[in-house]
Amino acid sequence: MTIKTIEDYIREVYSCMKKLKERFPHEELIFGYRGEAKDYEKTKMMPTLFRDNNAKDISSIENRVLESIIDNGISEQNNNLLDKTIDIQHYIAYSRLLDISFNSLVGLYFSVENENKEFDSYVYIIGIPKKYVFSPSSQYLKSNFEDILSGKGNIVEDNFKLILSSKKNERIIAQDGGFILFPGSRFHPIPNLYYEEITICKHRKKDIIKNLNVLFNINQSKIYPEKSYRKGKIDIDVNNRLLHTNYSIETEVDLFGYRLISELKCYKKCTKEDSGLKFERYKRVYRSEFKNILIKYIKDKDKKKYEEKLNQYLIQEKFI
């Protein structure tokens, strides 16, 4: 279905949210929205840093960009690395962070703002379990980020994380903005379990932009407040913050184990009409990936403890 009006879009957003909730019935989901001007295929929902440099040494490029923004007065020397990277994303959109909005209509605006009639545009509705949601002031996230940029890397390369809104600059506030952090040395796309997409008709972009302004006061000057006078304080609800323990190898592996079980629940539900062979294949792949993580990062004396913990989860969920 190709969307032609805001009314149809809102109905489709509800439908997508319902599908995601049904897919993860045991999870509390936080929803984010990413608008893109066309179907970018293999590079959809990919941060610019990876799009330009996916085969290169990402951390060394990031550090050069960090030096540049400090030299140019865009960020303060004493800011932590995560805050500096948010500044990079804000001013030049060149980081491992992917911009999203927690407002579905802002996501729609970003998909149609260029009014290009050559391509349909897309809005991705992303449902992230609360376990992967972090405050921008989280010490866990800051420590994790320092390891990534120092070249140590992330323990689990595809442990993507959702970063809640920051009140540190006007644009993020106006856009109800947040970020998805991709921690790997190369790009690992978000599994399609976590999102649905809506197609916006290329011939109706101009009408949608007009109605977003008339009905919701969503327009260029509102979305990009540095280009105009700010019209009022915007309050963002961040009560859904999740408190994490201190960053460590163990907690990162635990997070991956939690994600593994969550995704297996989803796959079990999605493949219940099959013979069961497909689900068994998923289970073998996940257990193998988990063991590879243990081999690489966990001391020999602790490996058995983690394998037993995984088995307990699998038994608890009746996967074995």
Coordinates of N, CA and C in Angstrom, one line a residue, residues 140-302:
Y140 N 27.3 3.7 31.5 CA 27.6 2.5 30.7 C 27.8 2.8 29.2
L141 N 26.9 3.7 28.7 CA 27.0 4.0 27.2 C 28.3 4.8 27.0
K142 N 28.6 5.7 27.9 CA 29.8 6.6 27.7 C 31.1 5.7 27.7
S143 N 31.2 4.7 28.6 CA 32.3 3.8 28.7 C 32.4 2.9 27.5
N144 N 31.2 2.4 27.1 CA 31.2 1.6 25.8 C 31.7 2.4 24.6
F145 N 31.3 3.6 24.5 CA 31.6 4.5 23.4 C 33.1 4.8 23.4
E146 N 33.7 5.0 24.6 CA 35.2 5.2 24.6 C 35.9 4.0 24.2
D147 N 35.5 2.8 24.5 CA 36.1 1.6 24.0 C 36.1 1.5 22.5
I148 N 34.9 1.9 21.9 CA 34.7 1.8 20.5 C 35.7 2.7 19.8
L149 N 35.8 4.0 20.2 CA 36.6 5.0 19.5 C 38.1 4.8 19.8
S150 N 38.4 4.1 20.9 CA 39.8 3.9 21.2 C 40.4 2.8 20.4
G151 N 39.6 2.1 19.6 CA 40.1 1.0 18.8 C 39.9 -0.3 19.4
K152 N 39.5 -0.4 20.7 CA 39.2 -1.7 21.3 C 38.1 -2.4 20.7
G153 N 37.1 -1.6 20.2 CA 36.0 -2.2 19.5 C 34.9 -2.5 20.5
N154 N 33.7 -3.0 20.0 CA 32.6 -3.4 20.8 C 32.7 -4.9 21.0
I155 N 32.3 -5.4 22.1 CA 32.4 -6.8 22.4 C 31.5 -7.6 21.4
V156 N 30.3 -7.1 21.2 CA 29.4 -7.8 20.2 C 29.1 -6.7 19.2
E157 N 29.6 -6.9 18.0 CA 29.6 -5.9 16.9 C 28.2 -5.4 16.5
D158 N 27.2 -6.4 16.6 CA 25.9 -6.0 16.2 C 24.9 -5.7 17.3
N159 N 25.5 -5.4 18.5 CA 24.7 -5.0 19.7 C 24.3 -3.5 19.5
F160 N 23.3 -3.2 18.5 CA 22.9 -1.8 18.3 C 22.2 -1.3 19.6
K161 N 22.2 0.0 19.8 CA 21.6 0.6 21.0 C 20.8 1.8 20.6
L162 N 19.6 2.0 21.2 CA 18.8 3.2 21.0 C 19.2 4.2 22.1
I163 N 19.5 5.4 21.7 CA 19.9 6.5 22.6 C 18.7 7.5 22.6
L164 N 18.2 7.7 23.8 CA 17.0 8.6 24.0 C 17.4 10.1 23.7
S165 N 16.4 10.9 23.6 CA 16.5 12.3 23.3 C 17.5 13.0 24.3
S166 N 18.2 13.9 23.7 CA 19.1 14.8 24.5 C 18.5 16.2 24.4
K167 N 18.6 16.9 25.5 CA 18.1 18.3 25.5 C 19.3 19.3 25.3
K168 N 20.4 18.8 24.7 CA 21.6 19.7 24.7 C 21.6 20.6 23.5
N169 N 20.8 20.4 22.4 CA 20.7 21.4 21.4 C 19.3 21.5 20.8
E170 N 19.0 22.7 20.3 CA 17.6 23.0 19.9 C 17.1 22.1 18.8
R171 N 17.9 21.7 17.9 CA 17.4 20.9 16.8 C 16.9 19.5 17.3
I172 N 17.7 18.8 18.1 CA 17.3 17.5 18.6 C 16.0 17.6 19.4
I173 N 15.8 18.7 20.2 CA 14.6 18.9 20.9 C 13.4 19.1 20.0
A174 N 13.6 20.0 19.0 CA 12.5 20.3 18.1 C 12.1 19.1 17.3
Q175 N 13.0 18.2 17.0 CA 12.7 17.0 16.2 C 12.3 15.8 17.0
D176 N 12.1 16.0 18.3 CA 11.9 14.8 19.2 C 12.9 13.8 18.9
G177 N 14.2 14.2 18.8 CA 15.2 13.3 18.2 C 15.9 12.4 19.1
G178 N 16.3 11.3 18.6 CA 17.2 10.3 19.3 C 18.1 9.7 18.3
F179 N 18.9 8.7 18.7 CA 19.8 8.1 17.8 C 19.9 6.5 18.0
I180 N 20.3 5.9 16.9 CA 20.6 4.4 17.0 C 22.1 4.4 16.8
L181 N 22.8 3.7 17.8 CA 24.2 3.6 17.8 C 24.6 2.2 17.1
F182 N 25.4 2.3 16.1 CA 25.9 1.1 15.5 C 27.4 0.9 15.9
P183 N 27.7 0.0 16.8 CA 29.0 0.0 17.5 C 30.1 -0.8 16.8
G184 N 29.8 -1.5 15.7 CA 30.8 -2.3 15.0 C 31.9 -1.6 14.2
S185 N 32.9 -2.3 13.9 CA 34.0 -1.8 13.0 C 33.5 -1.7 11.6
R186 N 32.4 -2.4 11.3 CA 31.7 -2.3 10.0 C 30.2 -2.3 10.3
F187 N 29.4 -2.0 9.2 CA 28.0 -1.8 9.4 C 27.3 -3.2 9.5
H188 N 26.5 -3.3 10.6 CA 25.6 -4.5 10.7 C 24.2 -3.9 10.7
P189 N 23.4 -4.2 9.7 CA 22.0 -3.6 9.6 C 21.1 -4.1 10.8
I190 N 20.1 -3.3 11.1 CA 19.2 -3.7 12.1 C 18.4 -4.9 11.5
P191 N 18.3 -6.0 12.2 CA 17.5 -7.1 11.7 C 16.0 -6.7 11.4
N192 N 15.5 -7.2 10.3 CA 14.1 -6.8 9.9 C 13.0 -7.2 10.8
L193 N 13.4 -8.0 11.8 CA 12.4 -8.3 12.9 C 12.0 -7.0 13.6
Y194 N 12.9 -6.0 13.7 CA 12.6 -4.9 14.5 C 12.0 -3.7 13.8
Y195 N 11.6 -3.8 12.6 CA 11.0 -2.7 11.9 C 10.0 -3.0 10.9
E196 N 9.1 -2.1 10.6 CA 8.2 -2.2 9.4 C 8.4 -0.9 8.6
E197 N 8.0 -0.9 7.3 CA 8.2 0.3 6.5 C 6.9 0.7 5.9
I198 N 6.8 2.0 5.6 CA 5.6 2.6 5.0 C 6.1 3.3 3.8
T199 N 5.4 3.1 2.6 CA 5.8 3.8 1.4 C 4.9 5.0 1.2
I200 N 5.6 6.1 0.9 CA 4.8 7.4 0.7 C 4.8 7.7 -0.8
C201 N 3.7 8.0 -1.4 CA 3.5 8.3 -2.8 C 4.3 9.5 -3.3
K202 N 5.1 9.3 -4.3 CA 6.0 10.4 -4.8 C 5.3 11.6 -5.3
H203 N 4.0 11.4 -5.8 CA 3.2 12.5 -6.3 C 2.5 13.3 -5.3
R204 N 2.5 12.8 -4.0 CA 1.7 13.5 -3.0 C 2.5 14.2 -1.9
K205 N 3.9 14.2 -2.2 CA 4.8 14.8 -1.2 C 4.4 16.2 -0.9
K206 N 4.2 17.0 -1.9 CA 3.9 18.4 -1.7 C 2.7 18.7 -0.9
D207 N 1.6 17.9 -1.1 CA 0.4 18.0 -0.4 C 0.6 17.6 1.1
I208 N 1.4 16.6 1.3 CA 1.7 16.1 2.7 C 2.5 17.2 3.4
I209 N 3.5 17.8 2.8 CA 4.2 18.9 3.5 C 3.3 20.0 3.8
K210 N 2.4 20.4 2.9 CA 1.5 21.5 3.2 C 0.6 21.2 4.4
N211 N 0.1 20.0 4.4 CA -0.8 19.6 5.5 C -0.1 19.4 6.9
L212 N 1.1 18.9 6.8 CA 1.9 18.9 8.1 C 2.1 20.2 8.7
N213 N 2.2 21.2 7.9 CA 2.4 22.6 8.4 C 1.0 23.2 8.9
V214 N 0.0 23.0 8.1 CA -1.3 23.5 8.4 C -1.9 22.9 9.7
L215 N -1.8 21.5 9.7 CA -2.5 20.8 10.8 C -1.6 20.6 12.0
F216 N -0.3 20.5 11.9 CA 0.5 20.2 13.0 C 1.7 21.1 13.3
N217 N 1.8 22.2 12.5 CA 2.9 23.2 12.6 C 4.2 22.5 12.5
I218 N 4.3 21.5 11.7 CA 5.6 20.8 11.4 C 6.1 21.4 10.0
N219 N 7.2 22.1 10.1 CA 7.7 22.8 8.9 C 9.2 23.0 9.1
Q220 N 9.8 23.6 8.1 CA 11.3 23.7 8.1 C 11.7 24.5 9.3
S221 N 11.1 25.7 9.6 CA 11.5 26.5 10.7 C 11.3 25.8 12.0
K222 N 10.4 24.9 12.2 CA 10.2 24.2 13.4 C 11.2 23.1 13.6
I223 N 11.4 22.4 12.5 CA 12.4 21.3 12.5 C 13.8 21.7 12.6
Y224 N 14.1 22.8 12.0 CA 15.5 23.4 12.0 C 15.5 24.7 12.7
P225 N 15.3 24.8 14.1 CA 15.1 26.1 14.8 C 16.2 27.1 14.7
E226 N 17.5 26.6 14.4 CA 18.6 27.5 14.3 C 18.4 28.4 13.1
K227 N 17.5 28.1 12.2 CA 17.2 28.9 11.0 C 16.1 30.0 11.3
S228 N 15.5 29.9 12.5 CA 14.5 30.9 12.8 C 14.5 31.1 14.3
Y229 N 13.6 31.9 14.8 CA 13.5 32.1 16.2 C 12.7 31.0 16.8
R230 N 13.2 30.5 18.0 CA 12.5 29.4 18.6 C 11.1 30.0 19.2
K231 N 10.1 29.2 19.0 CA 8.7 29.7 19.3 C 8.2 29.3 20.7
G232 N 8.9 28.4 21.4 CA 8.5 28.0 22.7 C 9.3 26.8 23.2
K233 N 9.2 26.6 24.4 CA 9.9 25.4 25.0 C 9.2 24.1 24.7
I234 N 10.0 23.1 24.3 CA 9.5 21.8 24.0 C 9.9 20.9 25.1
D235 N 9.0 20.3 25.7 CA 9.3 19.3 26.8 C 9.3 17.9 26.3
I236 N 10.3 17.2 26.5 CA 10.4 15.8 26.0 C 10.3 14.8 27.2
D237 N 9.4 13.9 27.1 CA 9.3 12.9 28.1 C 10.4 11.8 28.0
V238 N 11.2 11.8 29.0 CA 12.3 10.7 29.0 C 12.1 9.8 30.2
N239 N 10.9 9.6 30.7 CA 10.7 8.8 31.9 C 11.0 7.3 31.6
N240 N 11.1 7.0 30.3 CA 11.3 5.5 30.0 C 12.8 5.2 30.0
R241 N 13.6 6.0 30.7 CA 15.0 5.6 30.8 C 15.2 4.3 31.4
L242 N 16.2 3.6 30.9 CA 16.6 2.3 31.5 C 18.0 2.5 32.2
L243 N 18.1 2.1 33.4 CA 19.3 2.2 34.2 C 20.1 1.0 33.9
H244 N 21.4 1.1 33.5 CA 22.2 0.0 33.3 C 23.4 0.0 34.3
T245 N 23.9 -1.2 34.5 CA 25.1 -1.3 35.4 C 26.3 -0.8 34.7
N246 N 27.4 -0.8 35.4 CA 28.7 -0.3 34.8 C 29.0 -1.2 33.6
Y247 N 29.6 -0.5 32.6 CA 30.0 -1.2 31.4 C 31.1 -2.2 31.6
S248 N 30.9 -3.4 31.1 CA 32.0 -4.5 31.2 C 31.7 -5.5 30.2
I249 N 32.7 -6.4 30.0 CA 32.6 -7.5 29.0 C 31.3 -8.3 29.4
E250 N 31.2 -8.6 30.7 CA 30.2 -9.5 31.2 C 28.8 -8.9 30.9
T251 N 28.6 -7.6 31.2 CA 27.3 -7.0 31.0 C 26.9 -6.9 29.5
E252 N 27.9 -6.7 28.6 CA 27.7 -6.7 27.2 C 27.3 -8.0 26.7
V253 N 28.0 -9.1 27.2 CA 27.6 -10.5 26.8 C 26.2 -10.8 27.3
D254 N 25.9 -10.4 28.5 CA 24.6 -10.6 29.0 C 23.5 -9.9 28.1
L255 N 23.8 -8.7 27.7 CA 22.9 -8.0 26.8 C 22.7 -8.8 25.5
F256 N 23.8 -9.3 25.0 CA 23.6 -10.1 23.7 C 22.8 -11.4 24.0
G257 N 23.0 -12.0 25.2 CA 22.3 -13.2 25.5 C 20.8 -12.9 25.6
Y258 N 20.5 -11.8 26.2 CA 19.1 -11.3 26.3 C 18.5 -11.1 24.9
R259 N 19.2 -10.4 24.1 CA 18.7 -10.2 22.7 C 18.5 -11.5 22.0
L260 N 19.4 -12.5 22.2 CA 19.3 -13.7 21.5 C 18.0 -14.4 21.9
I261 N 17.7 -14.5 23.2 CA 16.4 -15.1 23.6 C 15.2 -14.4 23.1
S262 N 15.3 -13.0 23.1 CA 14.2 -12.2 22.6 C 13.9 -12.5 21.1
E263 N 15.0 -12.6 20.3 CA 14.8 -12.8 18.9 C 14.3 -14.2 18.6
L264 N 14.8 -15.2 19.4 CA 14.3 -16.6 19.3 C 12.8 -16.7 19.6
K265 N 12.4 -16.0 20.6 CA 10.9 -15.9 20.8 C 10.2 -15.5 19.6
C266 N 10.7 -14.4 19.0 CA 10.0 -13.9 17.8 C 10.1 -14.9 16.7
Y267 N 11.2 -15.5 16.4 CA 11.3 -16.5 15.3 C 10.4 -17.7 15.6
K268 N 10.3 -18.1 16.9 CA 9.4 -19.2 17.2 C 8.0 -18.9 16.8
K269 N 7.6 -17.7 17.1 CA 6.2 -17.2 16.8 C 6.0 -17.1 15.3
C270 N 7.0 -16.6 14.6 CA 6.9 -16.4 13.2 C 6.9 -17.7 12.4
T271 N 7.5 -18.7 12.9 CA 7.7 -20.0 12.2 C 6.8 -21.1 12.8
K272 N 5.8 -20.7 13.6 CA 5.0 -21.8 14.2 C 4.2 -22.6 13.2
E273 N 3.9 -22.0 12.0 CA 3.2 -22.8 11.0 C 4.1 -23.7 10.2
D274 N 5.4 -23.5 10.4 CA 6.4 -24.4 9.6 C 6.6 -25.7 10.3
S275 N 7.4 -26.5 9.8 CA 7.6 -27.8 10.4 C 8.5 -27.8 11.6
G276 N 9.0 -26.6 11.9 CA 9.9 -26.5 13.1 C 11.3 -26.6 12.7
L277 N 11.6 -27.0 11.5 CA 13.0 -27.1 11.1 C 13.7 -25.7 11.0
K278 N 12.9 -24.8 10.5 CA 13.5 -23.4 10.4 C 13.9 -22.8 11.7
F279 N 13.0 -23.0 12.7 CA 13.3 -22.5 14.1 C 14.5 -23.2 14.6
E280 N 14.6 -24.5 14.4 CA 15.8 -25.3 14.9 C 17.1 -24.7 14.3
R281 N 17.0 -24.3 13.0 CA 18.2 -23.8 12.3 C 18.5 -22.4 13.0
Y282 N 17.5 -21.6 13.2 CA 17.8 -20.3 13.9 C 18.5 -20.6 15.3
K283 N 18.0 -21.5 16.0 CA 18.5 -21.8 17.3 C 20.0 -22.2 17.3
R284 N 20.3 -23.1 16.3 CA 21.7 -23.5 16.1 C 22.6 -22.4 15.8
V285 N 22.2 -21.5 14.9 CA 23.0 -20.3 14.5 C 23.2 -19.4 15.7
Y286 N 22.2 -19.2 16.5 CA 22.3 -18.3 17.6 C 23.2 -18.9 18.7
R287 N 23.1 -20.1 19.0 CA 23.9 -20.8 20.0 C 25.4 -20.8 19.5
S288 N 25.6 -21.0 18.2 CA 27.0 -21.0 17.7 C 27.6 -19.6 17.8
E289 N 26.8 -18.5 17.5 CA 27.3 -17.2 17.6 C 27.6 -16.8 19.0
F290 N 26.7 -17.2 20.0 CA 27.0 -17.0 21.4 C 28.3 -17.6 21.9
K291 N 28.5 -18.9 21.5 CA 29.7 -19.6 21.9 C 30.9 -18.9 21.3
N292 N 30.8 -18.4 20.1 CA 32.0 -17.6 19.5 C 32.3 -16.4 20.3
I293 N 31.3 -15.7 20.8 CA 31.5 -14.6 21.6 C 32.2 -15.0 22.9
L294 N 31.8 -16.1 23.5 CA 32.4 -16.6 24.7 C 33.9 -16.9 24.5
I295 N 34.1 -17.6 23.4 CA 35.5 -18.0 23.1 C 36.4 -16.8 23.0
K296 N 35.9 -15.7 22.4 CA 36.7 -14.6 22.1 C 37.0 -13.7 23.3
Y297 N 35.9 -13.6 24.2 CA 36.0 -12.6 25.3 C 36.0 -13.1 26.7
I298 N 35.5 -14.3 26.9 CA 35.3 -14.7 28.3 C 36.4 -15.7 28.7
K299 N 36.9 -15.5 29.9 CA 37.9 -16.4 30.4 C 37.4 -17.8 30.5
D300 N 38.3 -18.8 30.3 CA 38.0 -20.2 30.2 C 37.2 -20.6 31.4
K301 N 37.6 -20.2 32.6 CA 36.9 -20.6 33.8 C 35.5 -20.1 33.9
D302 N 35.1 -19.1 33.2 CA 33.8 -18.5 33.2 C 32.9 -19.0 32.1

